[in-house]
PDB file of C-alpha atoms in Angstrom:
ATOM      1  CA  MET A  16      24.601  33.843  12.464  1.00 35.00           C
ATOM      2  CA  THR A  17      24.537  30.043  12.062  1.00 41.00           C
ATOM      3  CA  ASP A  18      22.412  28.231  14.677  1.00 53.00           C
ATOM      4  CA  HIS A  19      23.796  25.087  16.353  1.00 47.00           C
ATOM      5  CA  ALA A  20      22.632  22.481  18.726  1.00 49.00           C
ATOM      6  CA  THR A  21      24.339  19.519  20.514  1.00 49.00           C
ATOM      7  CA  VAL A  22      22.856  16.083  20.290  1.00 48.00           C
ATOM      8  CA  PRO A  23      21.853  14.820  23.815  1.00 48.00           C
ATOM      9  CA  GLY A  24      24.438  12.381  25.093  1.00 47.00           C
ATOM     10  CA  SER A  25      26.805  13.544  22.417  1.00 47.00           C
ATOM     11  CA  GLU A  26      29.529  16.160  21.921  1.00 49.00           C
ATOM     12  CA  GLN A  27      28.549  16.467  18.356  1.00 54.00           C
ATOM     13  CA  GLU A  28      27.438  19.965  17.245  1.00 62.00           C
ATOM     14  CA  ILE A  29      24.938  20.027  14.337  1.00 66.00           C
ATOM     15  CA  ASP A  30      23.857  22.948  12.137  1.00 69.00           C
ATOM     16  CA  THR A  31      20.156  23.609  12.805  1.00 73.00           C
ATOM     17  CA  SER A  32      19.897  26.323  10.131  1.00 74.00           C
ATOM     18  CA  VAL A  33      19.926  23.751   7.221  1.00 74.00           C
ATOM     19  CA  PRO A  34      17.231  21.113   6.785  1.00 77.00           C
ATOM     20  CA  HIS A  35      18.293  17.515   6.897  1.00 75.00           C
ATOM     21  CA  SER A  36      16.468  14.653   5.150  1.00 76.00           C
ATOM     22  CA  ALA A  37      16.590  12.248   8.046  1.00 77.00           C
ATOM     23  CA  ARG A  38      15.114  14.875  10.356  1.00 82.00           C
ATOM     24  CA  ILE A  39      12.491  15.731   7.763  1.00 84.00           C
ATOM     25  CA  TRP A  40      11.431  12.125   7.610  1.00 81.00           C
ATOM     26  CA  ASN A  41      11.429  12.006  11.399  1.00 83.00           C
ATOM     27  CA  TYR A  42       9.097  15.093  11.301  1.00 87.00           C
ATOM     28  CA  TRP A  43       6.632  13.342   8.923  1.00 87.00           C
ATOM     29  CA  LEU A  44       6.524  10.391  11.246  1.00 84.00           C
ATOM     30  CA  GLY A  45       5.593  12.574  14.188  1.00 82.00           C
ATOM     31  CA  GLY A  46       9.020  12.365  15.869  1.00 80.00           C
ATOM     32  CA  LYS A  47      10.616  15.180  17.852  1.00 77.00           C
ATOM     33  CA  ASP A  48      14.317  14.936  16.752  1.00 74.00           C
ATOM     34  CA  ASN A  49      13.940  17.825  14.290  1.00 80.00           C
ATOM     35  CA  TYR A  50      14.228  21.619  14.182  1.00 84.00           C
ATOM     36  CA  PRO A  51      12.041  24.397  12.702  1.00 88.00           C
ATOM     37  CA  VAL A  52      14.012  24.403   9.552  1.00 86.00           C
ATOM     38  CA  ASP A  53      13.220  20.734   9.051  1.00 85.00           C
ATOM     39  CA  GLU A  54       9.580  21.384   9.706  1.00 89.00           C
ATOM     40  CA  GLN A  55       9.543  24.121   7.198  1.00 87.00           C
ATOM     41  CA  ALA A  56      11.128  21.932   4.453  1.00 83.00           C
ATOM     42  CA  GLY A  57       8.764  19.098   5.365  1.00 85.00           C
ATOM     43  CA  ASP A  58       5.741  21.416   5.094  1.00 89.00           C
ATOM     44  CA  ALA A  59       6.983  22.740   1.795  1.00 85.00           C
ATOM     45  CA  TYR A  60       7.206  19.136   0.384  1.00 87.00           C
ATOM     46  CA  SER A  61       3.808  18.184   1.789  1.00 87.00           C
ATOM     47  CA  ALA A  62       2.295  21.347   0.296  1.00 87.00           C
ATOM     48  CA  VAL A  63       3.092  19.969  -3.126  1.00 87.00           C
ATOM     49  CA  PHE A  64       2.260  16.354  -2.140  1.00 91.00           C
ATOM     50  CA  PRO A  65       0.179  16.094   1.186  1.00 89.00           C
ATOM     51  CA  GLY A  66       0.196  12.392   0.855  1.00 92.00           C
ATOM     52  CA  ILE A  67       3.883  12.175   1.902  1.00 90.00           C
ATOM     53  CA  VAL A  68       2.821  12.007   5.627  1.00 88.00           C
ATOM     54  CA  THR A  69       0.573   9.094   4.918  1.00 92.00           C
ATOM     55  CA  VAL A  70       3.442   7.405   2.902  1.00 93.00           C
ATOM     56  CA  ALA A  71       5.909   7.827   5.877  1.00 90.00           C
ATOM     57  CA  ARG A  72       3.507   6.656   8.537  1.00 91.00           C
ATOM     58  CA  SER A  73       2.185   3.802   6.382  1.00 94.00           C
ATOM     59  CA  SER A  74       5.746   2.581   5.891  1.00 94.00           C
ATOM     60  CA  ARG A  75       6.420   2.601   9.569  1.00 92.00           C
ATOM     61  CA  ALA A  76       3.111   0.702  10.305  1.00 94.00           C
ATOM     62  CA  PHE A  77       3.949  -1.916   7.665  1.00 97.00           C
ATOM     63  CA  LEU A  78       7.362  -2.438   9.240  1.00 96.00           C
ATOM     64  CA  GLY A  79       5.689  -2.856  12.679  1.00 96.00           C
ATOM     65  CA  ARG A  80       3.313  -5.543  11.319  1.00 97.00           C
ATOM     66  CA  ASN A  81       6.297  -7.362   9.692  1.00 98.00           C
ATOM     67  CA  ILE A  82       8.210  -7.390  12.941  1.00 98.00           C
ATOM     68  CA  ALA A  83       5.314  -8.545  14.999  1.00 98.00           C
ATOM     69  CA  HIS A  84       4.808 -11.478  12.480  1.00 98.00           C
ATOM     70  CA  LEU A  85       8.491 -12.399  12.679  1.00 98.00           C
ATOM     71  CA  VAL A  86       8.510 -12.512  16.407  1.00 98.00           C
ATOM     72  CA  THR A  87       5.195 -14.043  17.219  1.00 98.00           C
ATOM     73  CA  GLU A  88       4.723 -16.430  14.152  1.00 98.00           C
ATOM     74  CA  ALA A  89       8.246 -17.115  12.775  1.00 98.00           C
ATOM     75  CA  GLY A  90      10.099 -17.128  16.112  1.00 98.00           C
ATOM     76  CA  ILE A  91      12.756 -14.605  14.938  1.00 98.00           C
ATOM     77  CA  ARG A  92      14.869 -13.071  17.678  1.00 98.00           C
ATOM     78  CA  GLN A  93      17.599 -11.384  15.580  1.00 98.00           C
ATOM     79  CA  PHE A  94      17.141  -8.248  13.413  1.00 98.00           C
ATOM     80  CA  LEU A  95      19.547  -6.418  11.127  1.00 98.00           C
ATOM     81  CA  ASP A  96      18.027  -2.990  10.194  1.00 96.00           C
ATOM     82  CA  ILE A  97      20.033  -1.145   7.698  1.00 96.00           C
ATOM     83  CA  GLY A  98      19.349   2.545   6.881  1.00 88.00           C
ATOM     84  CA  THR A  99      17.777   3.064  10.204  1.00 79.00           C
ATOM     85  CA  GLY A 100      17.263   6.840  10.060  1.00 75.00           C
ATOM     86  CA  LEU A 101      16.564   8.882  13.153  1.00 73.00           C
ATOM     87  CA  PRO A 102      14.840   7.163  16.096  1.00 66.00           C
ATOM     88  CA  THR A 103      11.110   7.947  16.455  1.00 72.00           C
ATOM     89  CA  GLU A 104       8.035   5.856  17.638  1.00 70.00           C
ATOM     90  CA  GLU A 105       7.910   2.102  17.182  1.00 81.00           C
ATOM     91  CA  ASN A 106      11.431   1.536  16.252  1.00 88.00           C
ATOM     92  CA  THR A 107      12.465  -1.982  15.410  1.00 93.00           C
ATOM     93  CA  HIS A 108      13.864  -2.857  18.782  1.00 92.00           C
ATOM     94  CA  GLU A 109      10.819  -1.371  20.590  1.00 93.00           C
ATOM     95  CA  VAL A 110       8.400  -3.659  18.620  1.00 95.00           C
ATOM     96  CA  ALA A 111      10.542  -6.690  18.769  1.00 97.00           C
ATOM     97  CA  GLN A 112      11.527  -6.394  22.456  1.00 96.00           C
ATOM     98  CA  ARG A 113       7.979  -5.595  23.590  1.00 96.00           C
ATOM     99  CA  LEU A 114       6.933  -9.060  22.180  1.00 98.00           C
ATOM    100  CA  ALA A 115      10.250 -10.845  22.999  1.00 98.00           C
ATOM    101  CA  PRO A 116      12.511  -8.959  25.573  1.00 97.00           C
ATOM    102  CA  GLU A 117      15.493 -11.258  24.643  1.00 98.00           C
ATOM    103  CA  ALA A 118      15.464 -10.074  20.893  1.00 98.00           C
ATOM    104  CA  LYS A 119      18.705  -8.566  19.577  1.00 97.00           C
ATOM    105  CA  ILE A 120      18.762  -5.771  17.142  1.00 96.00           C
ATOM    106  CA  VAL A 121      21.610  -4.269  15.110  1.00 95.00           C
ATOM    107  CA  TYR A 122      20.876  -0.921  13.424  1.00 93.00           C
ATOM    108  CA  VAL A 123      23.154   0.307  10.582  1.00 94.00           C
ATOM    109  CA  ASP A 124      23.565   3.725   9.144  1.00 89.00           C
ATOM    110  CA  HIS A 125      26.486   5.977   7.838  1.00 84.00           C
ATOM    111  CA  ASP A 126      25.150   9.394   8.665  1.00 78.00           C
ATOM    112  CA  PRO A 127      27.048  11.031  11.563  1.00 76.00           C
ATOM    113  CA  LEU A 128      23.931  12.940  12.658  1.00 74.00           C
ATOM    114  CA  VAL A 129      21.864   9.696  12.801  1.00 77.00           C
ATOM    115  CA  LEU A 130      24.659   7.897  14.522  1.00 77.00           C
ATOM    116  CA  ALA A 131      24.876  10.594  17.269  1.00 76.00           C
ATOM    117  CA  HIS A 132      21.089  10.500  17.866  1.00 72.00           C
ATOM    118  CA  ALA A 133      20.829   6.849  17.806  1.00 73.00           C
ATOM    119  CA  ARG A 134      23.651   6.291  20.417  1.00 71.00           C
ATOM    120  CA  ALA A 135      21.948   8.621  22.650  1.00 69.00           C
ATOM    121  CA  LEU A 136      18.335   7.336  22.315  1.00 62.00           C
ATOM    122  CA  LEU A 137      18.349   3.752  21.201  1.00 70.00           C
ATOM    123  CA  THR A 138      18.362   1.502  24.330  1.00 80.00           C
ATOM    124  CA  SER A 139      17.635  -2.155  25.036  1.00 87.00           C
ATOM    125  CA  THR A 140      15.877  -4.432  27.456  1.00 89.00           C
ATOM    126  CA  PRO A 141      18.315  -6.136  29.965  1.00 92.00           C
ATOM    127  CA  GLU A 142      17.602  -9.423  28.384  1.00 96.00           C
ATOM    128  CA  GLY A 143      18.230  -8.406  24.721  1.00 95.00           C
ATOM    129  CA  ALA A 144      20.766  -6.265  22.914  1.00 95.00           C
ATOM    130  CA  THR A 145      20.673  -3.114  20.723  1.00 92.00           C
ATOM    131  CA  ALA A 146      23.764  -2.118  18.797  1.00 92.00           C
ATOM    132  CA  TYR A 147      24.491   0.516  16.183  1.00 90.00           C
ATOM    133  CA  ILE A 148      27.082   0.133  13.388  1.00 91.00           C
ATOM    134  CA  ASP A 149      28.540   3.001  11.267  1.00 92.00           C
ATOM    135  CA  ALA A 150      28.522   1.385   7.730  1.00 94.00           C
ATOM    136  CA  ASP A 151      27.285   2.088   4.305  1.00 93.00           C
ATOM    137  CA  LEU A 152      24.771  -0.117   2.525  1.00 95.00           C
ATOM    138  CA  THR A 153      27.069  -0.417  -0.450  1.00 96.00           C
ATOM    139  CA  ASP A 154      29.570  -2.388   1.714  1.00 97.00           C
ATOM    140  CA  PRO A 155      27.536  -5.496   2.672  1.00 98.00           C
ATOM    141  CA  ASP A 156      30.544  -7.492   3.753  1.00 97.00           C
ATOM    142  CA  ARG A 157      31.513  -4.946   6.301  1.00 97.00           C
ATOM    143  CA  ILE A 158      27.959  -4.805   7.604  1.00 98.00           C
ATOM    144  CA  LEU A 159      27.717  -8.670   8.057  1.00 98.00           C
ATOM    145  CA  SER A 160      31.227  -8.738   9.728  1.00 98.00           C
ATOM    146  CA  ALA A 161      30.209  -6.041  12.195  1.00 97.00           C
ATOM    147  CA  ALA A 162      26.747  -7.345  12.848  1.00 98.00           C
ATOM    148  CA  ALA A 163      28.274 -10.650  13.756  1.00 98.00           C
ATOM    149  CA  GLY A 164      29.651  -8.876  17.059  1.00 97.00           C
ATOM    150  CA  THR A 165      26.053  -8.772  18.347  1.00 97.00           C
ATOM    151  CA  LEU A 166      24.133 -11.289  16.269  1.00 98.00           C
ATOM    152  CA  ASP A 167      24.760 -15.079  15.876  1.00 98.00           C
ATOM    153  CA  LEU A 168      24.623 -15.146  12.086  1.00 98.00           C
ATOM    154  CA  SER A 169      24.429 -18.912  12.136  1.00 98.00           C
ATOM    155  CA  ARG A 170      20.857 -18.474  13.399  1.00 98.00           C
ATOM    156  CA  PRO A 171      17.923 -17.129  11.514  1.00 98.00           C
ATOM    157  CA  THR A 172      17.915 -13.378  11.244  1.00 98.00           C
ATOM    158  CA  ALA A 173      15.565 -10.796   9.698  1.00 98.00           C
ATOM    159  CA  LEU A 174      17.110  -8.314   7.388  1.00 98.00           C
ATOM    160  CA  ILE A 175      15.196  -5.028   7.155  1.00 98.00           C
ATOM    161  CA  LEU A 176      15.603  -2.678   4.283  1.00 97.00           C
ATOM    162  CA  SER A 177      12.966   0.004   4.755  1.00 95.00           C
ATOM    163  CA  ASN A 178      13.034   2.966   2.373  1.00 93.00           C
ATOM    164  CA  ILE A 179      16.770   2.600   1.763  1.00 94.00           C
ATOM    165  CA  LEU A 180      17.162   0.809  -1.550  1.00 97.00           C
ATOM    166  CA  GLY A 181      15.736   3.827  -3.374  1.00 95.00           C
ATOM    167  CA  HIS A 182      18.886   5.668  -2.503  1.00 92.00           C
ATOM    168  CA  ILE A 183      20.925   3.233  -4.720  1.00 96.00           C
ATOM    169  CA  ALA A 184      20.556   4.694  -8.254  1.00 95.00           C
ATOM    170  CA  ASP A 185      21.830   1.599 -10.065  1.00 97.00           C
ATOM    171  CA  TYR A 186      19.160  -1.059  -9.960  1.00 98.00           C
ATOM    172  CA  GLU A 187      21.542  -3.879 -10.597  1.00 98.00           C
ATOM    173  CA  GLN A 188      23.810  -2.757  -7.867  1.00 98.00           C
ATOM    174  CA  ALA A 189      20.808  -2.600  -5.448  1.00 98.00           C
ATOM    175  CA  ARG A 190      19.854  -6.152  -6.392  1.00 98.00           C
ATOM    176  CA  SER A 191      23.476  -7.317  -5.805  1.00 98.00           C
ATOM    177  CA  ILE A 192      23.594  -5.685  -2.468  1.00 98.00           C
ATOM    178  CA  VAL A 193      20.415  -7.536  -1.346  1.00 98.00           C
ATOM    179  CA  SER A 194      21.689 -10.781  -2.594  1.00 98.00           C
ATOM    180  CA  ARG A 195      25.097 -10.526  -0.929  1.00 98.00           C
ATOM    181  CA  LEU A 196      23.385  -9.605   2.467  1.00 98.00           C
ATOM    182  CA  MET A 197      20.914 -12.578   2.119  1.00 98.00           C
ATOM    183  CA  ASP A 198      23.877 -14.843   1.083  1.00 98.00           C
ATOM    184  CA  GLY A 199      25.384 -14.050   4.530  1.00 98.00           C
ATOM    185  CA  LEU A 200      22.283 -15.220   6.526  1.00 98.00           C
ATOM    186  CA  PRO A 201      21.232 -18.835   7.079  1.00 98.00           C
ATOM    187  CA  SER A 202      18.232 -20.723   6.004  1.00 98.00           C
ATOM    188  CA  GLY A 203      15.164 -19.647   7.804  1.00 98.00           C
ATOM    189  CA  SER A 204      16.110 -15.998   7.704  1.00 98.00           C
ATOM    190  CA  TYR A 205      13.794 -13.338   6.471  1.00 99.00           C
ATOM    191  CA  LEU A 206      13.913 -10.341   4.165  1.00 98.00           C
ATOM    192  CA  SER A 207      11.553  -7.298   4.732  1.00 98.00           C
ATOM    193  CA  ILE A 208      11.714  -4.510   2.102  1.00 98.00           C
ATOM    194  CA  ASN A 209       9.434  -1.574   1.531  1.00 97.00           C
ATOM    195  CA  ASP A 210      10.169   1.302  -0.914  1.00 97.00           C
ATOM    196  CA  GLY A 211       8.583   4.136  -2.799  1.00 97.00           C
ATOM    197  CA  SER A 212       6.982   2.889  -5.959  1.00 98.00           C
ATOM    198  CA  ARG A 213       5.975   4.138  -9.397  1.00 97.00           C
ATOM    199  CA  GLY A 214       2.685   3.596 -11.098  1.00 95.00           C
ATOM    200  CA  VAL A 215       0.155   4.350  -8.299  1.00 95.00           C
ATOM    201  CA  ASP A 216       0.391   8.148  -7.512  1.00 95.00           C
ATOM    202  CA  ALA A 217       1.555  10.518 -10.217  1.00 94.00           C
ATOM    203  CA  ASP A 218       1.604  13.437  -7.753  1.00 93.00           C
ATOM    204  CA  TYR A 219       4.061  11.616  -5.515  1.00 94.00           C
ATOM    205  CA  GLU A 220       6.301  10.753  -8.492  1.00 95.00           C
ATOM    206  CA  GLN A 221       6.296  14.450  -9.542  1.00 92.00           C
ATOM    207  CA  ALA A 222       7.030  15.685  -6.121  1.00 91.00           C
ATOM    208  CA  GLN A 223       9.883  13.219  -5.602  1.00 92.00           C
ATOM    209  CA  ASP A 224      11.402  13.855  -8.975  1.00 91.00           C
ATOM    210  CA  ALA A 225      11.330  17.566  -8.221  1.00 87.00           C
ATOM    211  CA  TYR A 226      13.025  16.972  -4.858  1.00 83.00           C
ATOM    212  CA  ASN A 227      15.773  14.905  -6.485  1.00 86.00           C
ATOM    213  CA  ASP A 228      16.413  17.776  -8.924  1.00 85.00           C
ATOM    214  CA  THR A 229      17.130  20.113  -6.060  1.00 78.00           C
ATOM    215  CA  GLY A 230      20.567  18.660  -5.448  1.00 76.00           C
ATOM    216  CA  ALA A 231      19.493  16.823  -2.145  1.00 74.00           C
ATOM    217  CA  ILE A 232      20.375  13.319  -1.722  1.00 79.00           C
ATOM    218  CA  PRO A 233      18.189  11.573  -4.236  1.00 87.00           C
ATOM    219  CA  TYR A 234      15.726   8.814  -3.620  1.00 91.00           C
ATOM    220  CA  PHE A 235      14.435   6.912  -6.684  1.00 96.00           C
ATOM    221  CA  LEU A 236      10.896   5.469  -6.872  1.00 97.00           C
ATOM    222  CA  ARG A 237      10.862   2.218  -8.834  1.00 98.00           C
ATOM    223  CA  PRO A 238       8.109   0.130 -10.555  1.00 98.00           C
ATOM    224  CA  VAL A 239       6.551  -2.543  -8.435  1.00 98.00           C
ATOM    225  CA  ASP A 240       7.977  -5.351 -10.474  1.00 98.00           C
ATOM    226  CA  ARG A 241      11.402  -4.086  -9.721  1.00 98.00           C
ATOM    227  CA  ILE A 242      10.661  -3.975  -6.044  1.00 98.00           C
ATOM    228  CA  THR A 243       9.290  -7.603  -6.319  1.00 98.00           C
ATOM    229  CA  ALA A 244      12.479  -8.775  -8.010  1.00 98.00           C
ATOM    230  CA  PHE A 245      14.537  -7.994  -4.877  1.00 98.00           C
ATOM    231  CA  PHE A 246      12.855 -11.118  -3.405  1.00 98.00           C
ATOM    232  CA  ASP A 247      13.862 -13.463  -6.249  1.00 98.00           C
ATOM    233  CA  GLY A 248      14.908 -16.898  -4.852  1.00 98.00           C
ATOM    234  CA  LEU A 249      13.055 -16.431  -1.589  1.00 98.00           C
ATOM    235  CA  GLU A 250       9.613 -17.626  -0.440  1.00 98.00           C
ATOM    236  CA  LEU A 251       7.242 -14.567  -0.417  1.00 98.00           C
ATOM    237  CA  LEU A 252       4.681 -14.614   2.295  1.00 98.00           C
ATOM    238  CA  ASP A 253       1.141 -13.812   1.501  1.00 98.00           C
ATOM    239  CA  PRO A 254      -0.090 -11.384   0.204  1.00 98.00           C
ATOM    240  CA  GLY A 255       3.244 -10.951  -1.696  1.00 98.00           C
ATOM    241  CA  VAL A 256       4.510  -7.445  -2.680  1.00 98.00           C
ATOM    242  CA  VAL A 257       1.605  -5.032  -2.251  1.00 98.00           C
ATOM    243  CA  SER A 258       0.994  -1.419  -1.498  1.00 98.00           C
ATOM    244  CA  VAL A 259       2.000  -1.385   2.242  1.00 98.00           C
ATOM    245  CA  PRO A 260      -1.468  -0.594   3.716  1.00 97.00           C
ATOM    246  CA  PHE A 261      -2.614  -3.840   2.199  1.00 98.00           C
ATOM    247  CA  TRP A 262       0.113  -6.024   3.852  1.00 98.00           C
ATOM    248  CA  ARG A 263      -1.934  -7.946   6.526  1.00 97.00           C
ATOM    249  CA  PRO A 264      -3.826  -4.807   7.708  1.00 96.00           C
ATOM    250  CA  ASP A 265      -5.131  -4.567  11.237  1.00 92.00           C
ATOM    251  CA  PRO A 266      -8.899  -5.768  10.960  1.00 90.00           C
ATOM    252  CA  SER A 267      -9.907  -2.757  13.126  1.00 88.00           C
ATOM    253  CA  ALA A 268      -8.055  -0.246  10.929  1.00 83.00           C
ATOM    254  CA  PRO A 269      -9.970   1.787   8.291  1.00 85.00           C
ATOM    255  CA  THR A 270     -10.269   0.333   4.841  1.00 91.00           C
ATOM    256  CA  PRO A 271      -6.817   0.650   3.206  1.00 92.00           C
ATOM    257  CA  ARG A 272      -6.238   2.697   0.014  1.00 94.00           C
ATOM    258  CA  PRO A 273      -3.227   2.148  -2.269  1.00 96.00           C
ATOM    259  CA  ILE A 274      -0.328   4.440  -1.971  1.00 97.00           C
ATOM    260  CA  GLY A 275       2.973   4.744  -3.830  1.00 97.00           C
ATOM    261  CA  GLU A 276       4.901   2.535  -1.356  1.00 97.00           C
ATOM    262  CA  HIS A 277       5.175  -1.225  -1.820  1.00 98.00           C
ATOM    263  CA  GLY A 278       6.692  -3.935   0.296  1.00 98.00           C
ATOM    264  CA  GLY A 279       6.803  -7.595   1.260  1.00 98.00           C
ATOM    265  CA  LEU A 280       8.279 -10.192   3.572  1.00 98.00           C
ATOM    266  CA  ALA A 281      10.017 -13.375   2.343  1.00 98.00           C
ATOM    267  CA  ARG A 282      11.792 -16.397   3.950  1.00 98.00           C
ATOM    268  CA  LYS A 283      15.061 -17.792   2.779  1.00 98.00           C
ATOM    269  CA  PRO A 284      14.533 -21.505   2.098  1.00 98.00           C
TER     270      PRO A 284
END
């Protein structure tokens, strides 16, 4: 018999007998919006590559440091977060609105399961706004048009692409999407990207390539120079595109070690 559950605050029934990539990532992050089947799949991957939990959590910590800088140092109050995934700890709106309650955040995803969870769980401060758009990364014009319902896109906005560009198999298409999105934002806007990288951890590369071969939705690791090229035409902030634990680490944190996840933050002139 197939197991089902209903997402809180939603009438959508989901199949809990089949693992789901967004719920697996949520599990690795320490979130609770997953089921035993997702934990089993996540444990199977981490048995091959135990470092995947470090990759997931380092990615989330990098994003948090990016957002903190954008709010406290750059004065950004608008965020467009595409490829949100399932809500877990330290989501974009939580970090931004903790520092600036008036911040406005638009999340974008096209997965019905993610949409149902997000609408039930993502809330906002009274002073700010949190909205969710059902749209695909490959349709940047639709994303910008829908985001304008919540954000004032004549004002500087931070575009966040966290572990999403690897889902675009064609590299030139991925670059074109980034360019079109940034073209829709004004001077003084920012681009935050982090993605899985090649050239650092052969075990990670082997595990991810094997995962892609299973027929699951693939995610392609890219060489660091290709991740860096997403920022062409923008002003990269120090220290540039680096393995994410090395991006302005907390001085009280343990000494960082390189992992196969690179990212950076850049300003549009």
